[in-house]
Short mmCIF file of C-alpha atoms in Angstrom, two decimals:
data_model
loop_
_atom_site.label_atom_id
_atom_site.label_comp_id
_atom_site.label_asym_id
_atom_site.label_seq_id
_atom_site.Cartn_x
_atom_site.Cartn_y
_atom_site.Cartn_z
CA GLY A 40 12.37 -6.07 -7.28
CA ALA A 41 9.38 -6.07 -9.55
CA VAL A 42 8.81 -3.18 -11.34
CA VAL A 43 4.84 -1.62 -11.55
CA SER A 44 3.67 0.49 -13.80
CA GLN A 45 0.09 2.06 -13.47
CA HIS A 46 -1.50 3.91 -16.08
CA PRO A 47 -3.05 6.87 -15.79
CA SER A 48 -1.68 8.14 -12.93
CA TRP A 49 -4.75 10.53 -13.19
CA VAL A 50 -7.91 11.04 -14.45
CA ILE A 51 -11.32 12.94 -14.42
CA CYS A 52 -14.43 11.98 -16.05
CA LYS A 53 -17.69 12.78 -16.16
CA SER A 54 -20.71 11.06 -13.71
CA GLY A 55 -22.10 8.37 -15.21
CA THR A 56 -19.53 7.38 -17.52
CA SER A 57 -16.56 4.24 -17.04
CA VAL A 58 -12.78 4.51 -16.34
CA LYS A 59 -10.32 1.95 -16.45
CA ILE A 60 -7.03 1.75 -14.74
CA GLU A 61 -4.31 -0.41 -15.59
CA CYS A 62 -1.34 -2.09 -14.09
CA ARG A 63 1.38 -3.85 -15.48
CA SER A 64 4.07 -5.82 -13.96
CA LEU A 65 7.04 -5.02 -16.24
CA ASP A 66 9.55 -7.85 -14.90
CA PHE A 67 7.41 -10.30 -12.81
CA GLN A 68 5.25 -12.76 -13.56
CA ALA A 69 2.42 -11.82 -11.52
CA THR A 70 -0.10 -15.00 -10.83
CA THR A 71 -1.81 -12.42 -8.12
CA MET A 72 -2.42 -8.61 -8.34
CA PHE A 73 -4.22 -6.64 -5.77
CA TRP A 74 -6.05 -3.48 -6.09
CA TYR A 75 -6.28 -1.01 -2.98
CA ARG A 76 -8.22 2.18 -2.55
CA GLN A 77 -7.45 5.10 -0.29
CA PHE A 78 -8.98 8.41 0.73
CA PRO A 79 -7.47 11.36 2.03
CA LYS A 80 -5.73 10.86 5.16
CA GLN A 81 -6.47 7.22 5.06
CA SER A 82 -4.55 3.88 4.98
CA LEU A 83 -4.76 1.33 2.02
CA MET A 84 -7.87 -0.36 1.80
CA LEU A 85 -8.32 -3.67 -0.03
CA MET A 86 -10.63 -3.83 -2.77
CA ALA A 87 -10.25 -7.03 -4.20
CA THR A 88 -7.56 -9.76 -5.17
CA SER A 89 -6.62 -10.35 -9.17
CA ASN A 90 -6.26 -13.56 -10.19
CA GLU A 91 -4.60 -14.49 -13.52
CA GLY A 92 -7.19 -16.12 -15.82
CA SER A 93 -10.04 -16.52 -13.18
CA LYS A 94 -12.65 -14.32 -11.47
CA ALA A 95 -11.03 -11.65 -9.08
CA THR A 96 -11.55 -11.96 -5.39
CA TYR A 97 -13.55 -8.63 -3.90
CA GLU A 98 -13.70 -7.68 -0.01
CA GLN A 99 -16.99 -7.18 1.68
CA GLY A 100 -18.17 -4.18 0.74
CA VAL A 101 -16.97 -3.77 -2.92
CA GLU A 102 -19.46 -3.84 -5.47
CA LYS A 103 -17.84 -6.47 -7.96
CA ASP A 104 -20.43 -5.01 -10.58
CA LYS A 105 -18.53 -1.48 -10.29
CA PHE A 106 -15.41 -2.07 -10.07
CA LEU A 107 -14.38 -4.54 -12.66
CA ILE A 108 -11.30 -6.39 -12.83
CA ASN A 109 -9.89 -8.44 -15.70
CA HIS A 110 -6.77 -10.21 -15.21
CA ALA A 111 -5.79 -11.77 -18.90
CA SER A 112 -2.42 -12.37 -18.64
CA LEU A 113 0.87 -12.08 -16.35
CA THR A 114 1.63 -8.62 -16.60
CA LEU A 115 -1.71 -6.70 -16.76
CA SER A 116 -4.62 -5.79 -14.57
CA THR A 117 -7.47 -3.67 -14.89
CA LEU A 118 -9.22 -2.20 -13.16
CA THR A 119 -12.59 -0.61 -14.39
CA VAL A 120 -15.40 2.01 -12.43
CA THR A 121 -18.09 1.96 -14.36
CA SER A 122 -21.01 4.14 -14.14
CA ALA A 123 -18.68 6.47 -11.93
CA HIS A 124 -20.18 8.89 -9.17
CA PRO A 125 -18.44 11.44 -7.12
CA GLU A 126 -18.32 9.02 -4.59
CA ASP A 127 -16.06 7.13 -5.93
CA SER A 128 -13.17 9.91 -6.65
CA SER A 129 -10.25 8.13 -5.02
CA PHE A 130 -6.91 7.28 -5.29
CA TYR A 131 -6.51 3.28 -6.73
CA ILE A 132 -3.13 2.11 -6.02
CA CYS A 133 -2.42 -1.94 -7.59
CA SER A 134 0.36 -4.10 -6.20
CA VAL A 135 2.21 -6.93 -6.90
CA ALA A 136 3.34 -10.12 -4.70
CA ARG A 137 6.47 -11.73 -4.67
CA GLY A 138 6.28 -14.44 -2.68
CA ASP A 139 8.26 -13.72 0.78
CA SER A 140 10.07 -10.79 -1.24
CA GLY A 141 7.25 -8.74 -0.47
CA TYR A 142 5.39 -6.40 -2.35
CA THR A 143 5.51 -3.56 -5.14
CA PHE A 144 3.08 -0.77 -5.61
CA GLY A 145 2.54 1.00 -8.84
CA SER A 146 2.30 4.97 -8.86
CA GLY A 147 -1.54 5.42 -8.03
CA THR A 148 -3.88 6.86 -10.12
CA ARG A 149 -5.99 9.99 -8.88
CA LEU A 150 -9.66 9.07 -9.75
CA THR A 151 -12.16 12.26 -9.86
CA VAL A 152 -15.69 12.32 -10.62
CA VAL A 153 -17.50 15.24 -11.69
CA LYS B 22 -8.95 -9.53 12.69
CA GLN B 23 -5.54 -7.97 11.92
CA GLU B 24 -5.48 -4.11 13.21
CA VAL B 25 -2.60 -1.94 13.09
CA THR B 26 -1.60 1.22 14.36
CA GLN B 27 1.00 3.61 14.11
CA ILE B 28 1.90 6.47 16.79
CA PRO B 29 2.22 9.32 16.10
CA ALA B 30 0.07 10.42 13.34
CA ALA B 31 2.24 13.12 12.17
CA LEU B 32 5.85 13.94 13.15
CA SER B 33 7.41 17.45 12.68
CA VAL B 34 10.97 17.25 13.39
CA PRO B 35 14.08 19.62 12.45
CA GLU B 36 16.81 18.43 9.86
CA GLY B 37 19.95 16.04 11.48
CA GLU B 38 17.63 14.35 14.15
CA ASN B 39 17.01 10.87 14.80
CA LEU B 40 13.84 9.44 14.82
CA VAL B 41 11.83 6.64 15.46
CA LEU B 42 8.28 5.46 13.67
CA ASN B 43 6.07 3.29 15.82
CA CYS B 44 3.80 0.23 14.77
CA SER B 45 1.62 -2.28 16.61
CA PHE B 46 -0.56 -5.08 15.33
CA THR B 47 -2.90 -6.89 17.18
CA ASP B 48 -2.20 -10.39 15.69
CA SER B 49 1.49 -11.52 15.96
CA ALA B 50 0.82 -14.17 13.90
CA ILE B 51 1.91 -12.54 11.39
CA TYR B 52 4.26 -13.97 7.84
CA ASN B 53 6.55 -10.40 7.47
CA LEU B 54 6.31 -6.78 8.43
CA GLN B 55 7.20 -4.01 5.62
CA TRP B 56 7.39 -0.10 5.85
CA PHE B 57 6.73 1.87 3.15
CA ARG B 58 6.99 5.65 2.18
CA GLN B 59 4.48 7.50 0.35
CA ASP B 60 5.52 10.93 -0.86
CA PRO B 61 1.77 13.31 -1.57
CA GLY B 62 0.11 12.03 -4.33
CA LYS B 63 2.16 9.01 -5.11
CA GLY B 64 2.42 5.44 -4.80
CA LEU B 65 4.25 3.44 -1.96
CA THR B 66 7.67 3.10 -1.83
CA SER B 67 9.09 -0.41 -0.22
CA LEU B 68 11.95 0.75 2.68
CA LEU B 69 12.27 -2.40 4.07
CA LEU B 70 10.60 -5.89 4.73
CA ILE B 71 11.26 -8.03 7.93
CA GLN B 72 9.95 -11.63 7.84
CA SER B 73 8.55 -13.41 11.02
CA SER B 74 11.79 -14.61 11.73
CA GLN B 75 13.75 -12.10 11.81
CA ARG B 76 14.33 -8.94 14.59
CA GLU B 77 16.05 -6.27 12.22
CA GLN B 78 16.66 -5.04 8.79
CA THR B 79 18.72 -1.97 7.83
CA SER B 80 19.10 0.07 4.89
CA GLY B 81 21.02 3.11 4.96
CA ARG B 82 20.22 5.74 7.01
CA LEU B 83 16.94 3.44 7.83
CA ASN B 84 16.70 0.52 10.63
CA ALA B 85 13.42 -1.45 11.53
CA SER B 86 13.05 -3.54 14.17
CA LEU B 87 10.60 -6.33 14.77
CA ASP B 88 9.12 -7.55 18.43
CA LYS B 89 6.54 -10.28 16.84
CA SER B 90 5.60 -11.46 20.21
CA SER B 91 4.82 -8.09 21.44
CA GLY B 92 2.97 -6.76 18.20
CA ARG B 93 5.60 -4.43 18.15
CA SER B 94 7.80 -2.69 15.34
CA THR B 95 10.33 0.44 14.97
CA LEU B 96 11.64 2.33 11.92
CA TYR B 97 14.80 4.37 12.91
CA ILE B 98 15.76 7.21 10.79
CA ALA B 99 19.14 8.64 11.51
CA ALA B 100 20.38 11.70 10.80
CA SER B 101 16.65 13.00 9.20
CA GLN B 102 17.19 15.24 6.26
CA PRO B 103 14.47 17.73 4.21
CA GLY B 104 14.00 14.69 1.45
CA ASP B 105 12.70 12.29 4.39
CA SER B 106 9.25 14.02 4.89
CA ALA B 107 6.36 11.98 3.70
CA THR B 108 4.42 9.46 5.20
CA TYR B 109 5.68 6.12 6.51
CA LEU B 110 3.51 3.45 5.99
CA CYS B 111 3.63 0.13 8.05
CA ALA B 112 1.76 -2.97 6.59
CA VAL B 113 1.63 -6.51 8.35
CA LYS B 114 1.47 -9.71 6.02
CA GLY B 115 -0.83 -12.15 7.82
CA GLY B 116 -2.46 -12.41 11.10
CA ALA B 117 -6.28 -13.74 11.97
CA GLY B 118 -6.39 -16.25 9.40
CA SER B 119 -5.45 -13.89 6.51
CA TYR B 120 -2.69 -14.15 3.89
CA GLN B 121 -3.53 -10.10 2.73
CA LEU B 122 -1.55 -7.33 4.08
CA THR B 123 -2.78 -4.72 6.69
CA PHE B 124 -1.99 -1.30 6.71
CA GLY B 125 -1.85 1.24 9.42
CA LYS B 126 -3.31 4.70 9.17
CA GLY B 127 0.51 6.08 8.58
CA THR B 128 2.46 8.82 10.37
CA LYS B 129 3.04 11.95 8.55
CA LEU B 130 6.82 13.02 8.81
CA SER B 131 7.98 16.69 8.20
CA VAL B 132 11.81 17.24 8.49
CA ILE B 133 12.30 21.02 9.03
CA PRO B 134 15.46 22.64 7.36
#
């Protein structure tokens, strides 16, 4: 199945700075990738759908200007958390859809904003 | 809107015991259902994928069943081991006009040596 690499696995940043998270599909050309957010003891909530070569589709309530998504190639999508604040601290996970073969997830990124 | 519920929220069993995790969903018009495992602070590892036309899937000590009409799935783990300790997530694709994955909150499993 597809292998998805996510980097970094954890990051600590100061309030007001921006953080970029990378999601790479290593062996599958992914026209679509997904970004999720997970709070402690909660399930995954879809933030946005990343489309190669076009704008991302954001879920209701997700600020597109705060969570910038770029999907410039079939193997790379990035999520940039701009002007991060402590309430943005969370676990962010990307995934790749493999048609009828289900979804493969990255290893996640733990973001802590101090 | 599709909703996925997992019961129980947490489960503790002695090593060697067989166990069943439950997942229910409100809209039966799904494309498929996928069971994942998540270790603390880690991403998701896919365990089993059941297409809407299938009744069950097996992989090693794991067996997942799907009853689409009743909106239920179960994950059966045979001869549990301490290494099985993790949170198990159920996710459905589709339902209520959505092509997205909808997750349950998971069942946290602890297997006691």
